[in-house]
Short mmCIF file of C-alpha atoms and ligand atoms in Angstrom, two decimals:
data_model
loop_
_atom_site.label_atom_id
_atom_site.label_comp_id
_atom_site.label_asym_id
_atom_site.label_seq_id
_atom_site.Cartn_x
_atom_site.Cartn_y
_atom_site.Cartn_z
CA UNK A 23 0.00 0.00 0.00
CA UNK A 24 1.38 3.67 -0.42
CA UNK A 25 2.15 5.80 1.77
CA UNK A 26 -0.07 8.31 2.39
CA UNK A 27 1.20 11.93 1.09
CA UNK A 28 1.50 13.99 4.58
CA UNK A 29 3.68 11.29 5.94
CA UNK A 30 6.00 11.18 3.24
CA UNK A 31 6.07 14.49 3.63
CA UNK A 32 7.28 14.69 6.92
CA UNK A 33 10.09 13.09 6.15
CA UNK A 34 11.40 15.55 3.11
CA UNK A 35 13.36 18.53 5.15
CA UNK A 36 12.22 22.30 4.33
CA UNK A 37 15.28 23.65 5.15
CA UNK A 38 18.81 23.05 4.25
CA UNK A 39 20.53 20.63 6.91
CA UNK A 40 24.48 21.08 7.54
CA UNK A 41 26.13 18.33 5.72
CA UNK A 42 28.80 17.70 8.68
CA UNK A 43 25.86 16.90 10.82
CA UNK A 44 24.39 14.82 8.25
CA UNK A 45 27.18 12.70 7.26
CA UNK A 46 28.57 12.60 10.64
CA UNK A 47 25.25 11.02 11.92
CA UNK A 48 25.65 8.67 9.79
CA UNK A 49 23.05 6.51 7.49
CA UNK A 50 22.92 3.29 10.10
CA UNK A 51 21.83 5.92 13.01
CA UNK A 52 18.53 6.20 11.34
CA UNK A 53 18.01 2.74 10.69
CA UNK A 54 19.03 1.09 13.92
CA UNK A 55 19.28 1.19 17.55
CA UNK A 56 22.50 2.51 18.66
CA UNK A 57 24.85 -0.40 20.03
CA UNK A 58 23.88 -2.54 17.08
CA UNK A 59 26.72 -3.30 14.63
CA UNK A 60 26.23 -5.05 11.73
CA UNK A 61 28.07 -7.21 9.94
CA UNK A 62 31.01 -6.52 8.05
CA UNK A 63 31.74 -6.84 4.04
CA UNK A 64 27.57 -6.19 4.23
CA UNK A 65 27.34 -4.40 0.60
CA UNK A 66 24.25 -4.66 -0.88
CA UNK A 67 20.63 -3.18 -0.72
CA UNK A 68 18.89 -6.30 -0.27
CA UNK A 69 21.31 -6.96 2.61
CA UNK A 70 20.59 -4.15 4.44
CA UNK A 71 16.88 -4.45 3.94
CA UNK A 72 17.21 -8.21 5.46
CA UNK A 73 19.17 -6.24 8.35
CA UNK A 74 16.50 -3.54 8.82
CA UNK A 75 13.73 -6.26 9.56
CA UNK A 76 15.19 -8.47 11.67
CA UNK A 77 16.21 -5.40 14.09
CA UNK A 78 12.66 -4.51 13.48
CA UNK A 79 11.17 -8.35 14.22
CA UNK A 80 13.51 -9.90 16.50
CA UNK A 81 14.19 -9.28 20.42
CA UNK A 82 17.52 -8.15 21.52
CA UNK A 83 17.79 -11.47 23.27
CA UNK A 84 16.47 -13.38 19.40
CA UNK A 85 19.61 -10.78 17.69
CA UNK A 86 22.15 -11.80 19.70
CA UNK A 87 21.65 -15.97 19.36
CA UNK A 88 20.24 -15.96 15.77
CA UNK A 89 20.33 -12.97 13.81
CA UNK A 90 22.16 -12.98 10.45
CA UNK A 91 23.22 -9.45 10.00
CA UNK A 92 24.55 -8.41 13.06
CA UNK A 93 27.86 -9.24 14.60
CA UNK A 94 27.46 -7.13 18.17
CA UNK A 95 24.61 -5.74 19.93
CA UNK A 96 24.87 -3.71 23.13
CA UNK A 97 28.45 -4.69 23.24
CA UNK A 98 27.71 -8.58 23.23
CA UNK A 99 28.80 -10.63 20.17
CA UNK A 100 26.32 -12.26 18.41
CA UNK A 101 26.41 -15.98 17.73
CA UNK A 102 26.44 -15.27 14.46
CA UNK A 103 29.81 -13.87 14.55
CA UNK A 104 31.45 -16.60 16.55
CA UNK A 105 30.38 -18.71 14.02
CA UNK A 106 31.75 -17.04 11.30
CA UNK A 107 35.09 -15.86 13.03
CA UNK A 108 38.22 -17.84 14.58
CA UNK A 109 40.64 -19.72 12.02
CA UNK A 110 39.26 -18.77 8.53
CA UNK A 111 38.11 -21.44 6.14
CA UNK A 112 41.60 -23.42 5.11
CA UNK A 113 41.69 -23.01 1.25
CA UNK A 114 44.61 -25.20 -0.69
CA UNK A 115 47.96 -23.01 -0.65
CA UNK A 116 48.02 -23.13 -4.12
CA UNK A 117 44.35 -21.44 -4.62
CA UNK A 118 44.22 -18.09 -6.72
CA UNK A 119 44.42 -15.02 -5.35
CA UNK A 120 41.03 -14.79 -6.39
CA UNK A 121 39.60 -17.51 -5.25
CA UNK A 122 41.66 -16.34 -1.30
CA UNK A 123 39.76 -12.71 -1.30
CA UNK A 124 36.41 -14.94 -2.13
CA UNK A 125 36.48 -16.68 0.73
CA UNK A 126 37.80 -13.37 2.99
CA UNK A 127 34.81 -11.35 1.74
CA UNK A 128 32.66 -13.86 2.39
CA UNK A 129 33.61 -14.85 5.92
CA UNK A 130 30.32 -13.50 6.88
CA UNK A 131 28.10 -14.95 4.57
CA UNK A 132 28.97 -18.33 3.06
CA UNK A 133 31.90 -19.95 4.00
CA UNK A 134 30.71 -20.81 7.51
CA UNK A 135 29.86 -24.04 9.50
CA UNK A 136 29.49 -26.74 7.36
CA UNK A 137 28.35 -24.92 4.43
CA UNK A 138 31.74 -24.67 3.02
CA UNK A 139 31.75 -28.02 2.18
CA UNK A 140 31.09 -29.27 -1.77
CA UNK A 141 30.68 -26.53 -4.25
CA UNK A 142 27.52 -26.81 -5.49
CA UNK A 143 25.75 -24.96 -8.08
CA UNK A 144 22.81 -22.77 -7.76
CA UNK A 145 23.50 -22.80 -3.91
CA UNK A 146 22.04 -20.22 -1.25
CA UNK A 147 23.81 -17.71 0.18
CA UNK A 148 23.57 -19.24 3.93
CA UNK A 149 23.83 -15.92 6.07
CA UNK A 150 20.63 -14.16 3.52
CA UNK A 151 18.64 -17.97 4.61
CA UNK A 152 19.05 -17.37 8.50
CA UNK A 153 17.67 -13.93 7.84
CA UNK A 154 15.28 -14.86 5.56
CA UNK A 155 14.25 -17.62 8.57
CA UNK A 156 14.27 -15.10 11.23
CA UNK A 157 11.77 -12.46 8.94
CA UNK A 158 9.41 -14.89 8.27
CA UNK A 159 8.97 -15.48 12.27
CA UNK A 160 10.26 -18.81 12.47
CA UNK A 161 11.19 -19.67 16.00
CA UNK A 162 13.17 -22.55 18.15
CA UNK A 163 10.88 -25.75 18.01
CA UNK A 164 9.24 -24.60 14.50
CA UNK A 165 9.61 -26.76 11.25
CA UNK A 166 10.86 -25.48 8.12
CA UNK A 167 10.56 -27.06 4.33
CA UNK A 168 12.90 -26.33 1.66
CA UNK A 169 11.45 -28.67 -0.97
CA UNK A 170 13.92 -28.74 -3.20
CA UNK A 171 17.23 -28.74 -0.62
CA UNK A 172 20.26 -29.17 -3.25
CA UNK A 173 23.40 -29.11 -0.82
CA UNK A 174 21.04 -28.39 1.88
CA UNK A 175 21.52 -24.93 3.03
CA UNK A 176 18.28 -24.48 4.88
CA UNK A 177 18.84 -27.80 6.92
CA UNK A 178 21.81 -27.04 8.02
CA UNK A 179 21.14 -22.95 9.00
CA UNK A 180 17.90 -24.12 10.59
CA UNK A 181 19.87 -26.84 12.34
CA UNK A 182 21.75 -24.41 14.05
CA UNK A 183 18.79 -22.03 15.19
CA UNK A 184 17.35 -24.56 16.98
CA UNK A 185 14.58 -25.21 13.98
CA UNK A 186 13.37 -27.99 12.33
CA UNK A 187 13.66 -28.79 8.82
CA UNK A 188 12.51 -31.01 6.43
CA UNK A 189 14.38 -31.05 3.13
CA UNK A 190 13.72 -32.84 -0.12
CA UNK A 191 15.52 -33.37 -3.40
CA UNK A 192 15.08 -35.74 -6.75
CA UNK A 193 18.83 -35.82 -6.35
CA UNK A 194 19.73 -38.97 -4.41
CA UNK A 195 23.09 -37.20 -4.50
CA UNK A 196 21.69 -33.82 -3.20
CA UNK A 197 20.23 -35.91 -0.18
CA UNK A 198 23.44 -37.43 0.43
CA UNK A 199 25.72 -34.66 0.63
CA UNK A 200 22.67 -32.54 2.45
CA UNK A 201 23.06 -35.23 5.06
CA UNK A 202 26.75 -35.19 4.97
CA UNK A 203 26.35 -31.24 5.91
CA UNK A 204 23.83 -31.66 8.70
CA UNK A 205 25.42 -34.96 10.29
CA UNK A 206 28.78 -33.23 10.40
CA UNK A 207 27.61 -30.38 12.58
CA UNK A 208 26.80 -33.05 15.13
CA UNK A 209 30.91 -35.08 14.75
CA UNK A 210 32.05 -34.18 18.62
CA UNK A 211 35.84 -32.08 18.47
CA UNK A 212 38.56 -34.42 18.47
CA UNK A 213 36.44 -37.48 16.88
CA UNK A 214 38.63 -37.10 14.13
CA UNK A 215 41.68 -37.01 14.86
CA UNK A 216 44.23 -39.25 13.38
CA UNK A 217 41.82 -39.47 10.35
CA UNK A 218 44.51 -37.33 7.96
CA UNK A 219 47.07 -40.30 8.76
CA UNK A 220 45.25 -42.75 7.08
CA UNK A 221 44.37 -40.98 4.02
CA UNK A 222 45.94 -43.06 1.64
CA UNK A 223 44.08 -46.30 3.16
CA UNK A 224 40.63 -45.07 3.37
CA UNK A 225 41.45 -43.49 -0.61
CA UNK A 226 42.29 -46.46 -2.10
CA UNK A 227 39.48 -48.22 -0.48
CA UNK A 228 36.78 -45.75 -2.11
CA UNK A 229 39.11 -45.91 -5.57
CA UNK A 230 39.53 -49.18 -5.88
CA UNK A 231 36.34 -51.46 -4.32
CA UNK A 232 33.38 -51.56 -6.53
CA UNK A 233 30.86 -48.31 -6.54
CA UNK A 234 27.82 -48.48 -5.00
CA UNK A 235 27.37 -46.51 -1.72
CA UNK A 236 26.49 -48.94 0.20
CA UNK A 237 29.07 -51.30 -0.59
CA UNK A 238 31.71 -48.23 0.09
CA UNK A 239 30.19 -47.84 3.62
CA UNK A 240 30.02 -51.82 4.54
CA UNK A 241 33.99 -51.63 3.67
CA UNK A 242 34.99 -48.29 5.48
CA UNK A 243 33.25 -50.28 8.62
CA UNK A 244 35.14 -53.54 8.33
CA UNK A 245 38.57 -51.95 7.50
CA UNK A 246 38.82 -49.71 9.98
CA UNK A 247 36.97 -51.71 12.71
CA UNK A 248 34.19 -49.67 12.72
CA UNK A 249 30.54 -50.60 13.99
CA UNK A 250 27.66 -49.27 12.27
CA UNK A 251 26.93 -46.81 14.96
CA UNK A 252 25.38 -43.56 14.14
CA UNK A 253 28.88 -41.47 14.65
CA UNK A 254 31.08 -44.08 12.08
CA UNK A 255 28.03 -42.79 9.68
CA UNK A 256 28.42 -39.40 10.61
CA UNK A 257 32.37 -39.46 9.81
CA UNK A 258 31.62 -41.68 6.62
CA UNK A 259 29.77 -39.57 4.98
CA UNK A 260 31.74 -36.93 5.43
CA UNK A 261 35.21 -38.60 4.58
CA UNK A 262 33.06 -40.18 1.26
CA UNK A 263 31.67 -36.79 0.23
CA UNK A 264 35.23 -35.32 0.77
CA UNK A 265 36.15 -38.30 -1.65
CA UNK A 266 33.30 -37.05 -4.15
CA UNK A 267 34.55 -33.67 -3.92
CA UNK A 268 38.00 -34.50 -4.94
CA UNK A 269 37.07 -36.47 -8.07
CA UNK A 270 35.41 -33.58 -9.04
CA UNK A 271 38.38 -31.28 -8.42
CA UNK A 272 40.89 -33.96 -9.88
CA UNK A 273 38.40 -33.91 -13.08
CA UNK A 274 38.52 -29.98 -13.39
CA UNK A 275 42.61 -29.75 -12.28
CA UNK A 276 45.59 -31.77 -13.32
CA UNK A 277 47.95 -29.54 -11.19
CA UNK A 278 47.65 -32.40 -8.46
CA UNK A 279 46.76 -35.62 -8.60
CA UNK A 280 43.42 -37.28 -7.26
CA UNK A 281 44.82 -38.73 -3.81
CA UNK A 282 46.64 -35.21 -3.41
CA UNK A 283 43.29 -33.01 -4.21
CA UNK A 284 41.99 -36.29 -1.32
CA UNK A 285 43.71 -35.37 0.97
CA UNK A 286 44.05 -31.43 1.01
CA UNK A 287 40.14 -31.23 0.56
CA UNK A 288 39.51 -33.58 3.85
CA UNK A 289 42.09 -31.89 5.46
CA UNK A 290 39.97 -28.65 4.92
CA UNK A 291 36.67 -30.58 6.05
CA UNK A 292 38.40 -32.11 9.53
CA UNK A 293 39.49 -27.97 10.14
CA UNK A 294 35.76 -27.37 9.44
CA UNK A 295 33.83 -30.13 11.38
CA UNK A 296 36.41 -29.28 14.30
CA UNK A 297 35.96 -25.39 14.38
CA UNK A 298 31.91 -25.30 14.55
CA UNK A 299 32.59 -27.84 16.98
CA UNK A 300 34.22 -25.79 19.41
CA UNK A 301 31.95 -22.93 18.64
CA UNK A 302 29.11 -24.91 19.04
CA UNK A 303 30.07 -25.81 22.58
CA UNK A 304 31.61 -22.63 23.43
CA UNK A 305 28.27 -21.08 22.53
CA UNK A 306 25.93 -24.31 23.99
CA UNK A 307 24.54 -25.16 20.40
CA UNK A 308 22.80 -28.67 20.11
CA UNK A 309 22.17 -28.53 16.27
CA UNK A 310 18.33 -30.16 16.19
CA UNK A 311 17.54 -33.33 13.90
CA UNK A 312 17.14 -32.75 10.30
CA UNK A 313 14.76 -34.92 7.94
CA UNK A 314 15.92 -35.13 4.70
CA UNK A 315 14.49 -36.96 2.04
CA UNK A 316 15.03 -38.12 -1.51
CA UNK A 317 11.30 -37.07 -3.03
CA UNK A 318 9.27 -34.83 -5.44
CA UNK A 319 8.70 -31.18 -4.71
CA UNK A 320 5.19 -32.09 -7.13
CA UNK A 321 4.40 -34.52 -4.40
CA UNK A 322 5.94 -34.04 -1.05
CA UNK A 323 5.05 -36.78 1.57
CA UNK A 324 4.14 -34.06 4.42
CA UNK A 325 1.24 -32.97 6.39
CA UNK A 326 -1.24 -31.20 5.52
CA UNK A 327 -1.05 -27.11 7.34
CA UNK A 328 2.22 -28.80 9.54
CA UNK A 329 4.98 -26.65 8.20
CA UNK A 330 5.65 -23.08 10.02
CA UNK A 331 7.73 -22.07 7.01
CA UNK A 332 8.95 -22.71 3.56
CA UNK A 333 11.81 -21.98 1.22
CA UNK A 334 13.38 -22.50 -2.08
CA UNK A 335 14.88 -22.21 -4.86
CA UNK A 336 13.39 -23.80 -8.28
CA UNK A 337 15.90 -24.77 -10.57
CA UNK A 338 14.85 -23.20 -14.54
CA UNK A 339 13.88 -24.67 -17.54
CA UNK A 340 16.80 -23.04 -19.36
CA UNK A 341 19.63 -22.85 -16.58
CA UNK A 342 21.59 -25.64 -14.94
CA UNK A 343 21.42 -29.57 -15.95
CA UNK A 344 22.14 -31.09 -12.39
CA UNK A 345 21.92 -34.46 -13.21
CA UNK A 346 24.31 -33.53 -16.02
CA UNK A 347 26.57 -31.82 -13.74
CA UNK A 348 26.56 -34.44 -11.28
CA UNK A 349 26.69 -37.74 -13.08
CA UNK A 350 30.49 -38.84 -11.88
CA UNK A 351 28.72 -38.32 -8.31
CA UNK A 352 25.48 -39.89 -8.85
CA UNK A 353 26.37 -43.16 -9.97
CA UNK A 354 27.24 -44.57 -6.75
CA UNK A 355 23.99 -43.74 -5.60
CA UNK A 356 21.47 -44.24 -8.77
CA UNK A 357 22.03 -46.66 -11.76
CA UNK A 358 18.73 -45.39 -13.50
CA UNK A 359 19.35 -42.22 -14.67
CA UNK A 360 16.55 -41.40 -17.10
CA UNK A 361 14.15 -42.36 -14.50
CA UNK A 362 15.97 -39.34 -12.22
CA UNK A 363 15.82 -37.39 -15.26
CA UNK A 364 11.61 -37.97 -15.16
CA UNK A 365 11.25 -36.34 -11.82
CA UNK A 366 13.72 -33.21 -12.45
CA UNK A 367 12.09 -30.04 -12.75
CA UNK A 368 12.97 -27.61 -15.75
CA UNK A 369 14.54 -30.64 -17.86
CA UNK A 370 11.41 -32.32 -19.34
CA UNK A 371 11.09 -31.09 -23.23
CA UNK A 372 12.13 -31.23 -26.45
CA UNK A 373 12.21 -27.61 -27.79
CA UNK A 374 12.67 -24.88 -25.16
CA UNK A 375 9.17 -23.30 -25.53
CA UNK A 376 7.91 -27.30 -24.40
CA UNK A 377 10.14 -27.10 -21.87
CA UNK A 378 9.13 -23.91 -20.69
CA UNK A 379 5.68 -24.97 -20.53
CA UNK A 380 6.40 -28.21 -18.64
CA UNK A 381 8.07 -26.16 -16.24
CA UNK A 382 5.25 -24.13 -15.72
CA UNK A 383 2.66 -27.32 -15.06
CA UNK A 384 5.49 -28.09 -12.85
CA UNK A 385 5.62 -24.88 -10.79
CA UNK A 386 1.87 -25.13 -10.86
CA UNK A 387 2.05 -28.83 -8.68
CA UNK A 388 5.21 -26.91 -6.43
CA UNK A 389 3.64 -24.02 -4.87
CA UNK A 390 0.24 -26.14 -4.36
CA UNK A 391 1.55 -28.33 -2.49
CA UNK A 392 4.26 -25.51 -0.82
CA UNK A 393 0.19 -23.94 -0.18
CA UNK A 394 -1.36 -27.49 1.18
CA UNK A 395 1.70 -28.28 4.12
CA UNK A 396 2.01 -24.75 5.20
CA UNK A 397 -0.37 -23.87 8.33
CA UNK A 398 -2.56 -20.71 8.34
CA UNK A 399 -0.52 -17.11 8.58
CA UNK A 400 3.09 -18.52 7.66
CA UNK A 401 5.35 -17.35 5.03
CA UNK A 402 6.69 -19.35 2.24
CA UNK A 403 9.62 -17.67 0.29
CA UNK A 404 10.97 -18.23 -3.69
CA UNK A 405 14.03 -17.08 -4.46
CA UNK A 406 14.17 -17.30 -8.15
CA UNK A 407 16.36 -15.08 -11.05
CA UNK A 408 14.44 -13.69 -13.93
CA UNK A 409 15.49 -15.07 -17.62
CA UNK A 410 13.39 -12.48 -19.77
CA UNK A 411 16.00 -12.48 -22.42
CA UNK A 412 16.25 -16.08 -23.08
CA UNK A 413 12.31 -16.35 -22.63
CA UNK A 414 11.86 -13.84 -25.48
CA UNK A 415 14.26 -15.62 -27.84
CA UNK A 416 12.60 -19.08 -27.11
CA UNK A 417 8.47 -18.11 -27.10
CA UNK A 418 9.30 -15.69 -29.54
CA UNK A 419 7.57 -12.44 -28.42
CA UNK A 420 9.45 -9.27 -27.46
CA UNK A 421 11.52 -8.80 -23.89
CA UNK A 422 9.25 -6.60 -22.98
CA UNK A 423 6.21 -8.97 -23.11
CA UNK A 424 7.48 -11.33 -21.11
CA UNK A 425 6.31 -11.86 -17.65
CA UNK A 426 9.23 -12.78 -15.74
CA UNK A 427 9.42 -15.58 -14.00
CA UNK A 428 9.20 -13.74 -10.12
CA UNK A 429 5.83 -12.83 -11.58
CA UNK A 430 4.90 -15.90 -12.52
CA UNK A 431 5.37 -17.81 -9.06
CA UNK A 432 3.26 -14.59 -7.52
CA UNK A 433 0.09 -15.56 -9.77
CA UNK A 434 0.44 -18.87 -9.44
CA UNK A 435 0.82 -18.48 -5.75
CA UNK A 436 -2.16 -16.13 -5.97
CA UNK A 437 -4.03 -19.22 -7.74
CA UNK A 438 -2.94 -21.26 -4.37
CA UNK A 439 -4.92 -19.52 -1.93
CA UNK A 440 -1.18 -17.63 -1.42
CA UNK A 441 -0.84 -13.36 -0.96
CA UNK A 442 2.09 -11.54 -2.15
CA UNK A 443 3.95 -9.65 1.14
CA UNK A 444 7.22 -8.52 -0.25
CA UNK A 445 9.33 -9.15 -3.33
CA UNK A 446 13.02 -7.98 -2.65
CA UNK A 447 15.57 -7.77 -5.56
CA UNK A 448 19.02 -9.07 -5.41
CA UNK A 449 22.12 -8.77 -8.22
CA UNK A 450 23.55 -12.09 -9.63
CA UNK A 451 26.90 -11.05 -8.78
CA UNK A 452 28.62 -14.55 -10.37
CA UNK A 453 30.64 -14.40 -13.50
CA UNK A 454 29.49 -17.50 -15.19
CA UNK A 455 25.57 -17.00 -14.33
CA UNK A 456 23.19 -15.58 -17.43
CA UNK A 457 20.72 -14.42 -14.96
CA UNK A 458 21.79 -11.03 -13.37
CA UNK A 459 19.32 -10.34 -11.05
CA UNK A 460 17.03 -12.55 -8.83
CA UNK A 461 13.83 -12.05 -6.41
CA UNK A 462 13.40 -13.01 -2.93
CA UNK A 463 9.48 -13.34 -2.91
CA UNK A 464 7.67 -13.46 -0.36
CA UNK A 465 4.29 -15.20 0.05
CA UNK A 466 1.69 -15.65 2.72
CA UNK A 467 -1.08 -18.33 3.54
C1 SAM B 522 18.64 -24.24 -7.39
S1 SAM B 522 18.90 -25.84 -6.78
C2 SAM B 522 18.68 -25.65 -5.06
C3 SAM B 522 19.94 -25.26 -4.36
C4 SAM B 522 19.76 -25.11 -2.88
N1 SAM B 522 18.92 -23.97 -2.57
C5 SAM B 522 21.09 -25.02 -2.16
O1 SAM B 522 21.28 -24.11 -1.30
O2 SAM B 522 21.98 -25.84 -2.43
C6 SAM B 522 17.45 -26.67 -7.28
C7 SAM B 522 17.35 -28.13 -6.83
O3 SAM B 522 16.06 -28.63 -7.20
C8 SAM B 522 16.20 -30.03 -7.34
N2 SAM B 522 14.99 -30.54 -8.04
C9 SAM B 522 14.69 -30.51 -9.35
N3 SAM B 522 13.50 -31.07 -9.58
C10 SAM B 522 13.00 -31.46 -8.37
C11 SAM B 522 11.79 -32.08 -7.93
N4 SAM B 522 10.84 -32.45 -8.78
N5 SAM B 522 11.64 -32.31 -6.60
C12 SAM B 522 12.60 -31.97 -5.71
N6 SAM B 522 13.77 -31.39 -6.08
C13 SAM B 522 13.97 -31.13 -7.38
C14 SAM B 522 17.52 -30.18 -8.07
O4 SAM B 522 18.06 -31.48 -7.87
C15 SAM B 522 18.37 -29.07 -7.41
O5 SAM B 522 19.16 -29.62 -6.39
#
């Protein structure tokens, strides 16, 4: 709604102000309480919008254990900021410069907890999720759905704020290295210790025996007199998605070899695992249980109105081919992959303007049943990029008569017995990604 004239009004000065006392005051001043710092490297609008509500929504008590933005309030640190601090992430020596500054400017918002772990495509920003959580009033003891999880951001965030989550994928892959994630926020400090000596064992092991999953984690058991207790799975998955990570890494660089890129990239996970360790006892963090399934966002097997919140991120009919991407990863887990292929959104299609419309039909089935799980006066959130240009080449019709795709999940949410609260824009900053800007939209039941 706008705001009404007079108000506005107020707000525009009728006289000239000195600029010393202007600029001195400072932007922040009028935005927030004093004593409230927020976060460094914090450089964008939608950012500081994220910022501005949860010092609007949260108590001082709510900023200071789970707010995103803010790294001191009142002269206590935040959680937030103990998480984030301490040893930074440890990056191979031999990393560009580029790739070093990445992970310094991002100390705050990705590289964090477990979330450093497995580079995967399309994934969330983790510090804009745990303010994304706190805006849409989720709480300790609440249950949040990301339907379609990829590497699992929301579990693991909502892990750590004491929240529930539910998380689905088509990806049996995706739900494997999701669990890796959350399970590894649970691996006590110290548990792995001695683990880097036997590197070269436990790589030949997953190199040479044959590939199913299973199969790999009956073998790490027996050789290295493990019982099938839930912590050996804990540190299994974590030592056999380190393993999937450095096939990937050997794939993309021949400056080292595979057992080399092994053993620098579980090195990195062990420093990790052991650092939100500490922090989570230092801080008295229990990370809450996580249920993660392999499933179909069209058909999730939930509740009806038993979910206090919901996010995601669709994938798009002319973007990313996961099961493409991650085919040297998902055949230890899946030998079937056309049937995958079936339940992946945005991949269905011969021409593009098929696939587009699949997608839609698919969208449709999403947000119904995002609509159907999600109990009375809760928020589900989209984040989702806008592709006008290649939409116009493929249907045909001029850019400026498309409807962009943050439109479309608004009607069709609108269809859903869904309102529209707030859509927030945010720049695609990556170099590789076609899409430059994206939507945070907000919805309400
Ligand atoms: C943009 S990615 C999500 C990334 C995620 N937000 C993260 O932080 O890693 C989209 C995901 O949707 C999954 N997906 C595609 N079709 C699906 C379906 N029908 N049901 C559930 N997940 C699906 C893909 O496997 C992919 O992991």
């Amino acid at each position: 709604m706008a705001e009404p004239l007079n108000k506005f009004n107020e707000n525009i000065t009728s006289e000239t102000k000195n600029p010393t006392d202007v600029i001195q005051q400072g932007m922040y001043y009028n935005l927030f309480s004093e004593g409230m710092d927020i976060s460094p490297n914090l450089s964008e609008v939608y950012e500081l919008a994220l910022a501005y509500y949860e010092s609007k929504i949260l108590t001082k008590k709510e900023l200071i254990k789970n707010s995103a933005y803010f790294v001191k309030v009142d002269d206590e640190f935040t959680n937030h900021y103990f998480i984030c601090t301490g040893d930074p992430v440890k990056i191979p020596e031999y990393s560009s410069s580029r790739l070093k500054s990445f992970f310094i400017n991002n100390q705050f918002r990705t590289g964090y907890s477990t979330h450093g772990l497995f580079p995967y495509r399309g994934k969330f920003h983790p510090q804009m999720i745990k303010a994304i959580i706190n805006i849409m009033g989720l709480k300790p003891g609440n249950t949040i759905l990301d339907p379609m999880m990829g590497s699992g951001t929301v579990p693991v965030e909502a892990a750590l704020m004491g929240i529930k989550a539910i998380g689905v994928d088509s990806s049996p892959f995706c739900r494997f290295m999701a669990q890796a994630k959350c399970d590894a926020l649970k691996i006590k400090h110290k548990c792995l210790d001695g683990l880097i000596d036997k590197y070269e064992s436990i790589f030949s092991n997953f190199n040479s025996c044959p590939k199913k999953i299973n199969v790999q984690k009956d073998l790490f058991f027996k050789n290295n007199q493990l019982s099938e207790e839930s912590d050996s799975e804990k540190i299994f998955n974590l030592i056999f998605l380190a393993f999937l990570d450095s096939e990937g890494y050997a794939q993309r660089s021949k400056r080292k070899s595979h057992i080399e890129h092994f053993k620098s990239i579980l090195e990195r996970y062990i420093t990790a695992v052991n650092k939100i360790a500490v922090v989570e006892k230092h801080l008295n963090i229990t990370p809450v249980q996580t249920i993660l399934q392999q499933g179909d966002a069209r058909n999730l097997d939930v509740e009806n109105n038993s979910i206090d919140g919901i996010i995601f991120s669709p994938p798009y009919s002319f973007a990313i081919d996961y099961l493409k991407n991650d085919l040297s990863h998902l055949k230890y887990f899946e030998k079937n992959i056309s049937k995958l292929n079936k339940s992946m959104i945005g991949m269905r299609g011969k021409s593009l303007k098929e696939k587009y419309c699949i997608y839609l039909e698919d969208m449709d089935k999403v947000i119904s049943e995002c609509s159907r799980v999600l109990k009375k006066g809760r928020f589900c959130t989209i984040i989702i990029g806008t592709n006008d240009s290649q939409l116009s080449k493929a249907l045909k019709i001029p850019k400026e008569n498309v409807s962009g795709l943050n439109k479309v999940v608004i009607d069709i949410g609108l269809s859903k017995g869904l309102s529209h609260v707030r859509s927030l824009p945010r720049q695609i900053v990556g170099m590789a990604n076609t899409m430059r800007q994206e939507y945070i939209v907000i919805l309400k039941k």
